Amino acid sequence: HPTNGLLLLADMHDLFDLGLIAVRTENMTLGLAPELAGTMYEQYDGSSLWIPHDQIARPNMEALDKHRRQSAVA
């Protein structure tokens, strides 16, 4: 179902699964865990995510919040 997914590059998907990146739903930006400081991924910290206009295609905010709470992202 579209609300249960994000379209990510393979390496970013792995980082998401590991809890090293997460979505800050209050402003729909990408957050990185401190472990990624100084890496090539640091440039993405605070990047805005594109959100579909169609409500049914948008990711589930509750699921993203739960993922962020369980991640290493502050």
XYZ file of N, CA, C and O in Angstrom:
296
model
N 0.850 -1.178 0.000
C 0.000 0.000 0.000
C 0.896 1.243 0.000
O 1.887 1.286 0.724
N 0.563 2.258 -0.769
C 1.426 3.442 -0.886
C 1.718 4.145 0.439
O 2.781 4.732 0.610
N 0.787 4.087 1.387
C 1.026 4.788 2.651
C 2.049 4.078 3.526
O 2.477 4.613 4.539
N 2.453 2.893 3.132
C 3.422 2.135 3.915
C 4.774 2.071 3.206
O 5.491 1.094 3.315
N 5.131 3.134 2.498
C 6.399 3.087 1.807
C 6.953 4.444 1.461
O 6.230 5.435 1.405
N 8.249 4.464 1.282
C 8.977 5.628 0.791
C 9.845 5.153 -0.357
O 10.430 4.069 -0.291
N 9.948 5.959 -1.377
C 10.817 5.629 -2.495
C 12.207 6.160 -2.162
O 12.423 7.367 -2.076
N 13.131 5.243 -1.901
C 14.495 5.598 -1.512
C 15.500 4.839 -2.371
O 15.224 3.728 -2.831
N 16.665 5.425 -2.537
C 17.776 4.701 -3.156
C 18.130 3.521 -2.262
O 17.873 3.541 -1.050
N 18.735 2.504 -2.832
C 19.030 1.277 -2.081
C 19.859 1.549 -0.828
O 19.560 1.013 0.246
N 20.894 2.387 -0.936
C 21.723 2.642 0.235
C 20.961 3.420 1.310
O 21.069 3.139 2.501
N 20.104 4.361 0.884
C 19.306 5.121 1.839
C 18.255 4.215 2.485
O 17.950 4.358 3.668
N 17.735 3.276 1.711
C 16.766 2.319 2.259
C 17.415 1.488 3.363
O 16.815 1.253 4.415
N 18.643 1.043 3.130
C 19.368 0.284 4.150
C 19.557 1.120 5.414
O 19.359 0.625 6.532
N 19.938 2.394 5.247
C 20.120 3.274 6.402
C 18.802 3.493 7.135
O 18.762 3.552 8.370
N 17.704 3.614 6.397
C 16.377 3.758 6.997
C 16.055 2.510 7.822
O 15.635 2.606 8.977
N 16.269 1.330 7.230
C 15.993 0.077 7.937
C 16.845 -0.075 9.186
O 16.397 -0.655 10.183
N 18.059 0.442 9.151
C 18.969 0.370 10.305
C 18.683 1.453 11.344
O 19.315 1.479 12.398
N 17.754 2.358 11.053
C 17.432 3.432 11.984
C 18.452 4.553 11.992
O 18.518 5.334 12.940
N 19.241 4.646 10.932
C 20.260 5.695 10.863
C 19.766 6.939 10.131
O 20.405 7.987 10.191
N 18.653 6.820 9.429
C 17.962 7.988 8.890
C 16.479 7.823 9.209
O 15.985 6.700 9.354
N 15.802 8.956 9.348
C 14.379 8.943 9.649
C 13.763 10.234 9.133
O 14.479 11.184 8.789
N 12.445 10.268 9.116
C 11.715 11.438 8.649
C 11.179 12.206 9.847
O 10.541 11.627 10.732
N 11.456 13.494 9.860
C 10.879 14.390 10.873
C 9.547 14.886 10.296
O 9.533 15.753 9.425
N 8.458 14.322 10.774
C 7.158 14.599 10.164
C 6.661 16.019 10.430
O 5.812 16.502 9.685
N 7.162 16.690 11.449
C 6.695 18.049 11.721
C 7.040 19.011 10.585
O 6.352 19.995 10.370
N 8.111 18.704 9.843
C 8.468 19.550 8.695
C 8.848 18.728 7.461
O 9.326 19.279 6.477
N 8.628 17.421 7.533
C 8.898 16.483 6.436
C 10.319 16.631 5.881
O 10.542 16.785 4.687
N 11.275 16.584 6.807
C 12.680 16.608 6.428
C 13.355 15.324 6.885
O 12.866 14.626 7.773
N 14.476 15.058 6.280
C 15.254 13.873 6.601
C 16.170 14.176 7.777
O 16.808 15.225 7.824
N 16.217 13.259 8.725
C 17.129 13.381 9.862
C 18.134 12.252 9.843
O 17.820 11.130 9.416
N 19.349 12.550 10.282
C 20.407 11.553 10.301
C 20.860 11.287 11.727
O 20.879 12.193 12.566
N 21.258 10.062 11.973
C 21.832 9.691 13.257
C 23.229 10.294 13.372
O 23.903 10.519 12.352
N 23.679 10.563 14.587
C 25.019 11.123 14.783
C 26.131 10.294 14.152
O 27.156 10.834 13.741
N 25.916 8.996 14.031
C 26.928 8.117 13.429
C 27.234 8.469 11.981
O 28.280 8.092 11.456
N 26.328 9.188 11.334
C 26.540 9.544 9.933
C 27.203 10.910 9.753
O 27.447 11.325 8.613
N 27.517 11.577 10.847
C 28.222 12.861 10.751
C 29.583 12.630 10.100
O 30.278 11.660 10.396
N 29.917 13.500 9.172
C 31.196 13.399 8.480
C 31.209 12.416 7.326
O 32.238 12.217 6.698
N 30.057 11.807 7.043
C 29.981 10.876 5.911
C 29.361 11.582 4.713
O 28.876 12.704 4.814
N 29.313 10.896 3.602
C 28.712 11.469 2.401
C 27.210 11.726 2.570
O 26.622 12.485 1.827
N 26.602 11.110 3.579
C 25.165 11.278 3.812
C 24.832 12.545 4.595
O 23.677 12.967 4.614
N 25.822 13.149 5.193
C 25.586 14.349 6.003
C 24.914 15.461 5.200
O 24.120 16.229 5.745
N 25.181 15.519 3.923
C 24.599 16.563 3.071
C 23.077 16.474 2.987
O 22.399 17.434 2.627
N 22.505 15.323 3.323
C 21.056 15.131 3.233
C 20.320 15.492 4.528
O 19.091 15.546 4.534
N 21.050 15.741 5.597
C 20.407 16.086 6.862
C 19.602 17.372 6.691
O 20.113 18.388 6.240
N 18.329 17.313 7.003
C 17.456 18.472 6.877
C 16.846 18.654 5.500
O 16.079 19.597 5.286
N 17.159 17.760 4.571
C 16.584 17.858 3.223
C 15.079 17.628 3.273
O 14.589 16.758 3.987
N 14.355 18.408 2.488
C 12.903 18.258 2.410
C 12.541 17.068 1.540
O 13.170 16.829 0.517
N 11.524 16.354 1.955
C 11.009 15.248 1.160
C 9.865 15.739 0.298
O 9.089 16.601 0.706
N 9.761 15.168 -0.889
C 8.647 15.471 -1.768
C 7.468 14.616 -1.324
O 7.587 13.408 -1.153
N 6.337 15.268 -1.121
C 5.128 14.580 -0.676
C 4.090 14.668 -1.794
O 3.802 15.764 -2.283
N 3.509 13.533 -2.179
C 2.500 13.556 -3.241
C 1.308 14.448 -2.874
O 0.930 14.550 -1.705
N 0.725 15.074 -3.871
C -0.465 15.892 -3.649
C -1.670 15.017 -3.312
O -2.524 15.413 -2.530
N -1.711 13.844 -3.907
C -2.810 12.912 -3.677
C -2.695 12.326 -2.268
O -1.723 11.645 -1.947
N -3.683 12.602 -1.437
C -3.672 12.170 -0.036
C -3.469 10.659 0.105
O -2.759 10.211 0.999
N -4.054 9.879 -0.777
C -3.972 8.419 -0.670
C -2.561 7.896 -0.961
O -2.199 6.802 -0.556
N -1.748 8.680 -1.636
C -0.392 8.253 -1.984
C 0.648 8.725 -0.971
O 1.825 8.400 -1.099
N 0.227 9.476 0.029
C 1.175 10.005 1.023
C 1.557 8.933 2.041
O 0.748 8.071 2.382
N 2.785 9.009 2.566
C 3.195 8.039 3.587
C 2.414 8.256 4.886
O 1.966 9.363 5.181
N 2.287 7.211 5.648
C 1.588 7.244 6.922
C 2.452 7.966 7.962
O 3.538 7.500 8.305
N 1.961 9.091 8.454
C 2.727 9.908 9.393
C 2.951 9.193 10.728
O 4.009 9.315 11.327
N 1.969 8.451 11.194
C 2.125 7.712 12.454
C 3.230 6.673 12.343
O 4.026 6.513 13.274
N 3.287 5.984 11.216
C 4.341 4.986 11.014
C 5.717 5.650 10.944
O 6.690 5.138 11.509
N 5.786 6.802 10.270
C 7.068 7.514 10.200
C 7.498 8.018 11.574
O 8.682 7.961 11.922
N 6.546 8.507 12.367
C 6.866 8.958 13.727
C 7.358 7.797 14.586
O 8.325 7.932 15.341
N 6.689 6.667 14.481
C 7.113 5.488 15.253
C 8.521 5.066 14.847
O 9.355 4.772 15.705
N 8.778 5.047 13.543
C 10.123 4.696 13.069
C 11.171 5.653 13.633
O 12.224 5.231 14.098
N 10.879 6.965 13.621
C 11.841 7.949 14.124
C 12.090 7.755 15.615
O 13.217 7.819 16.083
N 11.041 7.496 16.394
C 11.205 7.282 17.836
C 12.085 6.059 18.118
O 12.806 6.024 19.105
N 12.023 5.059 17.256
C 12.797 3.833 17.441
C 14.194 3.930 16.813
O 14.995 3.015 16.962
N 14.466 5.024 16.129
C 15.746 5.179 15.428
C 16.762 5.912 16.301
O 16.453 6.333 17.421
N 17.947 6.077 15.748
C 19.015 6.823 16.432
C 18.983 8.300 16.071
O 19.877 9.046 16.443
N 17.930 8.731 15.370
C 17.815 10.125 14.926
C 17.136 10.938 16.016
O 16.080 10.552 16.523
N 17.739 12.073 16.348
C 17.165 12.931 17.399
C 16.018 13.742 16.869
O 15.894 14.024 15.730
